[in-house]
mmCIF file of C-alpha atoms and ligand atoms in Angstrom:
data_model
loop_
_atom_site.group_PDB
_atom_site.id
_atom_site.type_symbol
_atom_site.label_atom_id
_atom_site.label_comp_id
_atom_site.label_asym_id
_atom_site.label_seq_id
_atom_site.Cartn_x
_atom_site.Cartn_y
_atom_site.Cartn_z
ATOM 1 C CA UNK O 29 -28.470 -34.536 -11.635
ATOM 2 C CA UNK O 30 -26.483 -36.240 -14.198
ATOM 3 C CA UNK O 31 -26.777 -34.786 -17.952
ATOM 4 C CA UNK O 32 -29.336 -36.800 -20.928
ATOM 5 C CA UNK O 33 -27.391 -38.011 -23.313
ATOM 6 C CA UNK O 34 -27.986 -37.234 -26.537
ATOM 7 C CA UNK O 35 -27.203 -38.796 -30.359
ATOM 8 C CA UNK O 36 -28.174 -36.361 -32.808
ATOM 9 C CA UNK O 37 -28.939 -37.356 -36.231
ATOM 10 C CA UNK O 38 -29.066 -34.164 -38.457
ATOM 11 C CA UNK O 39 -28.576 -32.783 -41.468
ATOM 12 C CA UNK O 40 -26.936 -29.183 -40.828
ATOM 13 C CA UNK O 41 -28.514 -27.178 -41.746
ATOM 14 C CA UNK O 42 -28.465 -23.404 -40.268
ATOM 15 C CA UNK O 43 -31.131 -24.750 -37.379
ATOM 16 C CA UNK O 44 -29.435 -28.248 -37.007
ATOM 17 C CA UNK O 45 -26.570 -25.937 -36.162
ATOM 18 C CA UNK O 46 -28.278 -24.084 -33.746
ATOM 19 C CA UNK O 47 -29.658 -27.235 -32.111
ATOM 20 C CA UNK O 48 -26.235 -28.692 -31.986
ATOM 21 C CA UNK O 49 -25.454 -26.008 -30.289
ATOM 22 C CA UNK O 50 -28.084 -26.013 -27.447
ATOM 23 C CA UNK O 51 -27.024 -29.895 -27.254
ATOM 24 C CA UNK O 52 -23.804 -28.223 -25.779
ATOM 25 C CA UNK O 53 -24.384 -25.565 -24.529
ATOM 26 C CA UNK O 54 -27.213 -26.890 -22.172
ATOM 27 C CA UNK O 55 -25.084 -28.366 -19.065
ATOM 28 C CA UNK O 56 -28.420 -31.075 -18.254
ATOM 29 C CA UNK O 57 -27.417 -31.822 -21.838
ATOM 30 C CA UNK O 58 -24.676 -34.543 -23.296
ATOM 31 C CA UNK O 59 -23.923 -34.358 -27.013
ATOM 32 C CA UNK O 60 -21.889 -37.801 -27.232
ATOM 33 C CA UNK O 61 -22.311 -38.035 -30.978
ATOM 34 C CA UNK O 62 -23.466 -36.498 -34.366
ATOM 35 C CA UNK O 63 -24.775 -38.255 -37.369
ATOM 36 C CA UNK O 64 -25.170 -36.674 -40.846
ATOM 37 C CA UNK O 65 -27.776 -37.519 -43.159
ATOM 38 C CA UNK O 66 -27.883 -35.909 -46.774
ATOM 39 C CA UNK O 67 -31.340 -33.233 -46.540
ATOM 40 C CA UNK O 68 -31.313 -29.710 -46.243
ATOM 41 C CA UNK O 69 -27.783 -30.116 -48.463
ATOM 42 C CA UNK O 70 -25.687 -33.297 -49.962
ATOM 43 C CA UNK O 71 -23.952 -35.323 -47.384
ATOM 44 C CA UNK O 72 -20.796 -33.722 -47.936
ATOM 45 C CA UNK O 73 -21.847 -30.828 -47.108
ATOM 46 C CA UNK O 74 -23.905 -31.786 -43.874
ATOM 47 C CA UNK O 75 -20.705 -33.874 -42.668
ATOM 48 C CA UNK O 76 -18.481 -30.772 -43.557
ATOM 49 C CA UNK O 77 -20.597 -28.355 -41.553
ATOM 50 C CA UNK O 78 -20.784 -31.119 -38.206
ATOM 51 C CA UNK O 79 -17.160 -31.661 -38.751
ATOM 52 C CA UNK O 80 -16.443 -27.530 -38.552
ATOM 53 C CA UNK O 81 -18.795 -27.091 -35.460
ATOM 54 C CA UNK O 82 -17.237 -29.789 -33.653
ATOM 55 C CA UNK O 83 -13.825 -28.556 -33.501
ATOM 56 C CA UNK O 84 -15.423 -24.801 -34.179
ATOM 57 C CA UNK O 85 -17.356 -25.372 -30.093
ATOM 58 C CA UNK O 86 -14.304 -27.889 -28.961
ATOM 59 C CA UNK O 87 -15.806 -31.398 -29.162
ATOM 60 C CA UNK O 88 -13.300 -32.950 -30.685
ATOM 61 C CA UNK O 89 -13.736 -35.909 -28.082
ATOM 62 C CA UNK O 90 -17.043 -37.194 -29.334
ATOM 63 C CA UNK O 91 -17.465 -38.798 -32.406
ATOM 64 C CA UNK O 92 -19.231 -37.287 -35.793
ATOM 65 C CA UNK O 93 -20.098 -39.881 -38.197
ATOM 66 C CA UNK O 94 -21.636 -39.547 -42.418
ATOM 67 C CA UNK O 95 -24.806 -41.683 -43.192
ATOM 68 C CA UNK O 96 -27.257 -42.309 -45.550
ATOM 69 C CA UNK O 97 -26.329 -39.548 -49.581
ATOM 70 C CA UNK O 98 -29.749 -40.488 -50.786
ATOM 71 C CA UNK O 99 -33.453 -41.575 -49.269
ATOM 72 C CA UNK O 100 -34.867 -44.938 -49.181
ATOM 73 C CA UNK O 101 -36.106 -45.557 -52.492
ATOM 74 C CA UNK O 102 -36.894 -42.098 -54.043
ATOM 75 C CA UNK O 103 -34.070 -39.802 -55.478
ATOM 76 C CA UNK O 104 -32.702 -36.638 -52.694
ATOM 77 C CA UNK O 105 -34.378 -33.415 -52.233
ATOM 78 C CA UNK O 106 -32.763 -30.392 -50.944
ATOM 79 C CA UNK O 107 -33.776 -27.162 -49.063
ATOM 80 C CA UNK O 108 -30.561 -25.362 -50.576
ATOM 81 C CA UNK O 109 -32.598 -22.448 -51.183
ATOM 82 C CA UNK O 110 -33.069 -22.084 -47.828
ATOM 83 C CA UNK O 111 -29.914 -22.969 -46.072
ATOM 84 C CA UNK O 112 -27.203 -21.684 -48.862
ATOM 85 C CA UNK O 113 -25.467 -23.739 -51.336
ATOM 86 C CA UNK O 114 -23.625 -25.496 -48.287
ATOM 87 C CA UNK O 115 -25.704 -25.707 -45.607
ATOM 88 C CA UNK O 116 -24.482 -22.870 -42.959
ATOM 89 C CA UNK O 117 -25.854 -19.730 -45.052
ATOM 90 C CA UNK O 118 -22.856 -17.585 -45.278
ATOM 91 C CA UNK O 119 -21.284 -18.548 -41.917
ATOM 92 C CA UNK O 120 -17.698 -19.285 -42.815
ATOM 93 C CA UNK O 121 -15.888 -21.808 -40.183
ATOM 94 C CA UNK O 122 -12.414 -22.818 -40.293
ATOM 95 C CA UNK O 123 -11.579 -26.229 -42.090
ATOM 96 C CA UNK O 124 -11.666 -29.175 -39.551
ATOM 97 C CA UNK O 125 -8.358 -30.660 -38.849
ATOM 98 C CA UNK O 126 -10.340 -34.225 -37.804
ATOM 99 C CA UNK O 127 -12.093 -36.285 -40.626
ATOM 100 C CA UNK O 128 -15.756 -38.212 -40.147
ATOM 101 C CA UNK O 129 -15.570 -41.675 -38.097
ATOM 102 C CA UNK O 130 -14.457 -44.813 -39.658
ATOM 103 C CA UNK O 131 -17.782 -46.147 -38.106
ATOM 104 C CA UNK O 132 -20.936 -45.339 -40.496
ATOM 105 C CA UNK O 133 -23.647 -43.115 -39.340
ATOM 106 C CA UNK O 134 -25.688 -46.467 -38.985
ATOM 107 C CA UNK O 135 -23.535 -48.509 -37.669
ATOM 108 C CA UNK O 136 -22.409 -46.004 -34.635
ATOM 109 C CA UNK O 137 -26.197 -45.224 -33.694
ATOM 110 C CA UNK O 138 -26.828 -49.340 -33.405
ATOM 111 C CA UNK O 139 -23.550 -49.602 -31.391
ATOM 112 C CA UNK O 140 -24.301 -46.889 -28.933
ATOM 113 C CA UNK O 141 -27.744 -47.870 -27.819
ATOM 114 C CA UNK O 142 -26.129 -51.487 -27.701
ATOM 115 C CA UNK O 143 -23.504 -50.206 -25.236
ATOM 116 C CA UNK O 144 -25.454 -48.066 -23.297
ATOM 117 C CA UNK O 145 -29.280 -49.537 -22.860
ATOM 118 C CA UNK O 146 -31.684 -46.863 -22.044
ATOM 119 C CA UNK O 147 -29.289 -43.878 -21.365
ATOM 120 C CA UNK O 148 -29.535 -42.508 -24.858
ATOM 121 C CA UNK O 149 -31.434 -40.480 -25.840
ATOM 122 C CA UNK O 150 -31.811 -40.349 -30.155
ATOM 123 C CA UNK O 151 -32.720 -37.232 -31.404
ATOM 124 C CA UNK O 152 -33.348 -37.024 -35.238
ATOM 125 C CA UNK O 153 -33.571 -33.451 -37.314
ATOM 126 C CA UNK O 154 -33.387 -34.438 -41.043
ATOM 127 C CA UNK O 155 -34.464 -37.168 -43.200
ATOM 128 C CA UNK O 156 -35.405 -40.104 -41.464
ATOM 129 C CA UNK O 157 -33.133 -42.408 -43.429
ATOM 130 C CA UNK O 158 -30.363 -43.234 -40.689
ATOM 131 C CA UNK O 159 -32.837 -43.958 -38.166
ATOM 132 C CA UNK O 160 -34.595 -46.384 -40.547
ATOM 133 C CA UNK O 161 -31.224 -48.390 -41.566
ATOM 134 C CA UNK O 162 -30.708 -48.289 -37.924
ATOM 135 C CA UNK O 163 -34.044 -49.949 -37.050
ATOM 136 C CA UNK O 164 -33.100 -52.683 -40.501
ATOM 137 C CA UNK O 165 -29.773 -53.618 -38.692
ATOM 138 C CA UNK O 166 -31.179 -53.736 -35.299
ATOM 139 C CA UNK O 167 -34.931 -53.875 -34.651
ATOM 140 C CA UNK O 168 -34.132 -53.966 -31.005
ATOM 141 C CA UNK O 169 -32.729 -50.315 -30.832
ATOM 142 C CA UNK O 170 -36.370 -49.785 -30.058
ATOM 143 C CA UNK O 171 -36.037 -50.588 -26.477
ATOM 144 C CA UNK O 172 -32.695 -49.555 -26.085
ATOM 145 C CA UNK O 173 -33.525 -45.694 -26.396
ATOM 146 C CA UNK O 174 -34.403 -43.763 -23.201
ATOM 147 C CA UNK O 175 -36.679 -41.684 -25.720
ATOM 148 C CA UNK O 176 -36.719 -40.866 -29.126
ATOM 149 C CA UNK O 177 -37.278 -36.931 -30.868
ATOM 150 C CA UNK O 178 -37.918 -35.715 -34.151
ATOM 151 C CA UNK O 179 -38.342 -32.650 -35.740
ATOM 152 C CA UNK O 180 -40.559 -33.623 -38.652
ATOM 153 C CA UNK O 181 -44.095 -33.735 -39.799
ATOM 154 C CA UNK O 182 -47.280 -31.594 -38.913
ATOM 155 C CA UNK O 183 -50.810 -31.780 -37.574
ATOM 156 C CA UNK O 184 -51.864 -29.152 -39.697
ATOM 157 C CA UNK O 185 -50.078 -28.209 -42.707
ATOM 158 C CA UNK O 186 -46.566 -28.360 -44.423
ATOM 159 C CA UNK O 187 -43.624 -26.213 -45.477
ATOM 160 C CA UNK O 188 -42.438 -28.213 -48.296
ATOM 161 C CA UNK O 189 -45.615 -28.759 -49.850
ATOM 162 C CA UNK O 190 -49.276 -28.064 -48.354
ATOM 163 C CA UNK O 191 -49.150 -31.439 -47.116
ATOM 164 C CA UNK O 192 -45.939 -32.549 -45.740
ATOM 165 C CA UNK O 193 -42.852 -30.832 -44.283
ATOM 166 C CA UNK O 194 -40.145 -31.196 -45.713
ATOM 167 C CA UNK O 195 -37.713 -33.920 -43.363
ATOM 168 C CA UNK O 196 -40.729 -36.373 -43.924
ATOM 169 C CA UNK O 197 -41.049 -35.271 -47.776
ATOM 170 C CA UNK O 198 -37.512 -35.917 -48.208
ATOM 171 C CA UNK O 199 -37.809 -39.819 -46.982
ATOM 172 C CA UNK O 200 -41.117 -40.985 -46.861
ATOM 173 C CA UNK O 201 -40.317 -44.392 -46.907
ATOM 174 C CA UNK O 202 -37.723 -44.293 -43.981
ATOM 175 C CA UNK O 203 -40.469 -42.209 -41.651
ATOM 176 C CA UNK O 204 -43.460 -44.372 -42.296
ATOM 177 C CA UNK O 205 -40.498 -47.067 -41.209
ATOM 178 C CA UNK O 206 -39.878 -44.890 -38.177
ATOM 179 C CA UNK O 207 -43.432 -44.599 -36.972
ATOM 180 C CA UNK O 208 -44.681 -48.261 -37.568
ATOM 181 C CA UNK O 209 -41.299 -49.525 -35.350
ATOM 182 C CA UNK O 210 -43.249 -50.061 -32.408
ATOM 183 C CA UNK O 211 -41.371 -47.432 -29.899
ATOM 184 C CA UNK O 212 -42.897 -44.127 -28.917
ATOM 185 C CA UNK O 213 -41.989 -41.219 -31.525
ATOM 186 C CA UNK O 214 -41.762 -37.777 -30.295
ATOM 187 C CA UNK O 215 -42.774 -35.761 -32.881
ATOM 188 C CA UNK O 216 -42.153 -31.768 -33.052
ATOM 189 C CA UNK O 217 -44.294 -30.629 -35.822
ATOM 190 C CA UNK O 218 -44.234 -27.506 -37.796
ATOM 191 C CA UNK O 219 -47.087 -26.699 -35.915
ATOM 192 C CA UNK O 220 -44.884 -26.447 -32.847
ATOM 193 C CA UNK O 221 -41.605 -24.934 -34.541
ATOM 194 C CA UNK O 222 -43.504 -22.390 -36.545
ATOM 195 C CA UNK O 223 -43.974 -20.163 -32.979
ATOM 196 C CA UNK O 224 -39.975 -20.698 -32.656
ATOM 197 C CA UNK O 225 -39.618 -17.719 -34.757
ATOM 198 C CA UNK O 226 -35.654 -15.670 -33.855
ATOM 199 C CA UNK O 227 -37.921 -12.188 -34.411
ATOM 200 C CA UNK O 228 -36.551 -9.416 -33.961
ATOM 201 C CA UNK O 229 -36.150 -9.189 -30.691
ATOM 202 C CA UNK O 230 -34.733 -12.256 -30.335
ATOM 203 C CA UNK O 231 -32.113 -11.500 -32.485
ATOM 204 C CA UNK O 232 -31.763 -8.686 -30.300
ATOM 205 C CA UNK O 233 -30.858 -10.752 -27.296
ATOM 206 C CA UNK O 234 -28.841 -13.230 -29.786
ATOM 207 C CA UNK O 235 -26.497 -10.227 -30.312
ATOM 208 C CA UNK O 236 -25.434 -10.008 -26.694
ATOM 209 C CA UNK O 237 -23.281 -13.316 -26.933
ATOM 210 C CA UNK O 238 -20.405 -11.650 -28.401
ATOM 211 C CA UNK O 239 -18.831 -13.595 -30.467
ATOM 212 C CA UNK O 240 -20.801 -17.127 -30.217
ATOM 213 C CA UNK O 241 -23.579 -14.797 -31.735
ATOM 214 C CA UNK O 242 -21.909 -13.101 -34.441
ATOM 215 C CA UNK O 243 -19.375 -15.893 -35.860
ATOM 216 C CA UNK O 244 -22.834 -18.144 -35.292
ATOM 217 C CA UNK O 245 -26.205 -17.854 -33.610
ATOM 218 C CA UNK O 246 -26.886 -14.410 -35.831
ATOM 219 C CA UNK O 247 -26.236 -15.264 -38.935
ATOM 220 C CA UNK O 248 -27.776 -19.002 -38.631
ATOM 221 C CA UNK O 249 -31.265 -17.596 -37.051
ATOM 222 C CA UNK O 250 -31.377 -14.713 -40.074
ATOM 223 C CA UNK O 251 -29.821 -16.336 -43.336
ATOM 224 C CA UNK O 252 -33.318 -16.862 -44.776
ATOM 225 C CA UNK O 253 -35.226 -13.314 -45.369
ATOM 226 C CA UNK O 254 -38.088 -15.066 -46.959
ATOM 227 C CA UNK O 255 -40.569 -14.320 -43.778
ATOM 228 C CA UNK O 256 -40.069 -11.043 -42.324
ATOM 229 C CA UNK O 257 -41.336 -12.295 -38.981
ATOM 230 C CA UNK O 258 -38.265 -14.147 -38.747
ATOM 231 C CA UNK O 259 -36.686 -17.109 -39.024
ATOM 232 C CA UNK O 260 -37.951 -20.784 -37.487
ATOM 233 C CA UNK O 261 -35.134 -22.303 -35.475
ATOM 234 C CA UNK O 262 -37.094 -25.744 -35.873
ATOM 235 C CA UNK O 263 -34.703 -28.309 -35.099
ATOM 236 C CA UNK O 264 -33.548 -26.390 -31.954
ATOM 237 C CA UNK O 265 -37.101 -27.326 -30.646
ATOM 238 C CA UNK O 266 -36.548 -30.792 -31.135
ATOM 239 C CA UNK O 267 -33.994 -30.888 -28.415
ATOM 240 C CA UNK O 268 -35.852 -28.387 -26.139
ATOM 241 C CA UNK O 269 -38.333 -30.799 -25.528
ATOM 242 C CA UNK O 270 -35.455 -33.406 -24.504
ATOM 243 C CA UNK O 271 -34.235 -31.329 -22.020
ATOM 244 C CA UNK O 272 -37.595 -29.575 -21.114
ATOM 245 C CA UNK O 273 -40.862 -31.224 -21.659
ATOM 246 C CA UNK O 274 -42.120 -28.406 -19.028
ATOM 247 C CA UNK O 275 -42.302 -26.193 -21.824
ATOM 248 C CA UNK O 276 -44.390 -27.906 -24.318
ATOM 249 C CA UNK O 277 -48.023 -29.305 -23.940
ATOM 250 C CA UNK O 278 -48.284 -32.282 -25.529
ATOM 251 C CA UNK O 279 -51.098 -35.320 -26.715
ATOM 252 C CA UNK O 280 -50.594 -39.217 -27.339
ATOM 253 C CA UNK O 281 -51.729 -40.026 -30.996
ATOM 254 C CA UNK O 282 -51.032 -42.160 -33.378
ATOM 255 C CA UNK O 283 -49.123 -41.120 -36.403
ATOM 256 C CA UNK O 284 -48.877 -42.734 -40.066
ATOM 257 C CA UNK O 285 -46.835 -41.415 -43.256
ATOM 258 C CA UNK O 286 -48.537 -41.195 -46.432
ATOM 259 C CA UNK O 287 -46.131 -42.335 -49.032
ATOM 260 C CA UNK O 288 -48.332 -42.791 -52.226
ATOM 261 C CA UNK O 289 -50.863 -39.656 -52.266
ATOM 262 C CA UNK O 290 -50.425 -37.446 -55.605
ATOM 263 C CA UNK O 291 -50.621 -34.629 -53.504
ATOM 264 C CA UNK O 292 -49.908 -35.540 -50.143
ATOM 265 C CA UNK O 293 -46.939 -37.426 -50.118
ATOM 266 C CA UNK O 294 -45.083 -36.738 -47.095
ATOM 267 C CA UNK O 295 -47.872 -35.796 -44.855
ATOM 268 C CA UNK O 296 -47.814 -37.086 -41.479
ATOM 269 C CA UNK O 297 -51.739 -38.180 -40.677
ATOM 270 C CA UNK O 298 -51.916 -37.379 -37.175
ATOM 271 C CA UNK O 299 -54.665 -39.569 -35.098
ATOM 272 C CA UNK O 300 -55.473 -37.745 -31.659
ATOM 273 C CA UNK O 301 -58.528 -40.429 -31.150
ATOM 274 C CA UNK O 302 -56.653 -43.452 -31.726
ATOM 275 C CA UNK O 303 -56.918 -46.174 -29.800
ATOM 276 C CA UNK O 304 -53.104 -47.376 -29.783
ATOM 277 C CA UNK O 305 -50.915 -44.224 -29.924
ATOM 278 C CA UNK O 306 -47.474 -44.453 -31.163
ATOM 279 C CA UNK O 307 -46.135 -41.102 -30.751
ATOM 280 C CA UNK O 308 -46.332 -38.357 -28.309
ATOM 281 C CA UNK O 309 -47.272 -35.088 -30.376
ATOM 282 C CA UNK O 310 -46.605 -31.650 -28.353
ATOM 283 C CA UNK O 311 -49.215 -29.234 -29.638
ATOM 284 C CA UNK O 312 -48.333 -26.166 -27.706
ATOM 285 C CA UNK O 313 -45.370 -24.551 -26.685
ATOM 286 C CA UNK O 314 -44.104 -21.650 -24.346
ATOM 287 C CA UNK O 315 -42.082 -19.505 -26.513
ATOM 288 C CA UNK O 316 -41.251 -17.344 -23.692
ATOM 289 C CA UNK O 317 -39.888 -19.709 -21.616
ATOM 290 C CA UNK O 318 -38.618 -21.792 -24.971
ATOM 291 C CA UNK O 319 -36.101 -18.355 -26.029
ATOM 292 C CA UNK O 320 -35.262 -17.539 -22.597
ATOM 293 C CA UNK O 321 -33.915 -21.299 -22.114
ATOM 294 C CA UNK O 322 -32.257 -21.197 -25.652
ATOM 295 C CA UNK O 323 -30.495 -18.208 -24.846
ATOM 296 C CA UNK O 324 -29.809 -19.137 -21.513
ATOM 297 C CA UNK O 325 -27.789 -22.147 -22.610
ATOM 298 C CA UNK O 326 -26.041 -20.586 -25.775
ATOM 299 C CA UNK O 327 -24.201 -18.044 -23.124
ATOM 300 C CA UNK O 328 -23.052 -20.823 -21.363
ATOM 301 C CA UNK O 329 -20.803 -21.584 -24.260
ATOM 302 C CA UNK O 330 -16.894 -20.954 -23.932
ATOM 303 C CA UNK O 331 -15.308 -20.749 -27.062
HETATM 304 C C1 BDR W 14 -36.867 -28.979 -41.264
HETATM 305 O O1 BDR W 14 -36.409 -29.022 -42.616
HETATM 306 C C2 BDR W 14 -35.088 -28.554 -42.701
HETATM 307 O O2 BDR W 14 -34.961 -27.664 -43.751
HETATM 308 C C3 BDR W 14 -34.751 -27.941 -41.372
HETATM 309 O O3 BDR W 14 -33.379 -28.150 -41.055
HETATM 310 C C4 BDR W 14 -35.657 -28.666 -40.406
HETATM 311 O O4 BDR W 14 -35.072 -29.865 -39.956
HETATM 312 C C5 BDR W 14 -37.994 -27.986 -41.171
HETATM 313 O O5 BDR W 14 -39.050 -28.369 -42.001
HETATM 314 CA CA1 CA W 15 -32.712 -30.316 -40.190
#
């Protein structure tokens, strides 16, 4: 069987580093490119942190490219207090040797579906902002992706605010763009990623990969202390359900951003009755078989 390709979009992030490293670690998995967004922290940071992991997990070969500083229209946001100042909580990784592409973020995303027509698969785990200067340049990337994920949004509630979570608070604008494109959004809610919770247990199980676990997956899955359940490795779900829609239940619906609301800004209004669905929502996952996949993969890492 050969291996999904994947372009992930992110903003890392201690779970976009996590899902960067499922990307590889995952052998029915490709990661053929990373694209930073500013989010979680400024886009120096974000492209700092993909630049370290790439030479940190030896990727060197594929390319890692900076993006959009700032949203759409409205100024940046940032989850610092819950990733660290940086981004990585207090994992320290050696500088990277290699600087960012030449190529913009946006640019490299329209060039890559161009070249390879529905073998890519575009996975997005920040701000929407890339993916909507993507869609600007080149309204055809729609058919060119053979699917497109996000972690983002909610049926139910939101982290960032009661209404929205926070990759769709931090770009409204750009995800309302996403959804009305006119492909088929995946969209991993909270509602999904809030059962992806490293208890524990997990953590448990995270310590057995030596040193992969405690230069990395440890520290990243317990940086935050703010729920003593544990930690929700979000954007690690995001490519899960690339790899293994087996996992997840999921329902068509149609999804729409509000941009405007006083108090709902951000929220994504999820339509399970609509008529002409343009996402596929999963609304239940097996966290079981979810960890023991994760894990799985991470030990097939060689560092
Ligand atoms: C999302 O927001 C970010 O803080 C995380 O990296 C994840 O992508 C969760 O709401
Ligand atoms: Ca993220």
């Amino acid at each position: 069987m050969t291996a999904k390709k994947i372009l992930l979009d992110c903003d890392p992030g201690l779970d976009d580093a996590l899902a960067i490293l499922l990307a590889h670690g995952d052998h029915a998995l490709e990661l053929i490119a990373i694209t930073t967004v500013g989010g979680n922290v400024d886009l120096a940071n974000t492209t700092r942190n993909a630049l370290q992991l790439r030479e940190y997990l030896g990727l060197e070969h594929i390319p890692v490219a900076a993006g959009a500083a700032a949203p759409l229209v409205r100024p940046a946001i940032s989850a610092a207090e819950v990733h660290g100042d940086e981004g990585l909580g207090n994992v320290v990784l050696p500088a990277a040797r290699l600087e960012a592409s030449v190529t913009p973020a946006v640019d490299l995303i329209v060039e890559t579906l161009r070249a390879s027509p529905g073998e890519i698969h575009l996975v997005a785990t920040g701000p929407l902002t890339n993916i909507a200067l993507a869609l600007h340049q080149d309204p055809a990337i729609i058919d060119l992706v053979a699917s497109f994920t996000i972690m983002g949004g909610s049926f139910t509630r939101g982290n960032a605010t009661p209404a929205a979570e926070f990759n769709i608070l931090a770009d409204p604008e750009a995800a309302a763009v996403v959804f009305a494109a006119g492909w088929q959004t995946v969209m991993v809610g909270l509602d999904l990623t809030n059962q992806a919770i490293a208890t524990h247990e997990i953590v448990e199980r995270m310590a057995l990969l030596g040193r992969l676990g405690n230069d990395l997956v440890v520290p990243l899955s317990t940086f935050w202390k703010d729920d003593p359940t544990g930690q929700a490795v979000h954007d690690v779900v995001a490519v899960a359900f690339v790899a293994r829609p087996d996992l997840f239940q999921s329902r068509l619906a149609h999804v729409e951003v509000e941009t405007t609301g006083t108090f709902t800004s951000g929220m994504t209004v999820v339509d399970f009755d609509a008529a002409v669905p343009n996402a596929i929502v999963p609304v239940a996952l097996d966290v079981e078989g979810f960890w023991d996949y994760v894990l799985e993969s991470y030990a097939r890492i060689r560092l």
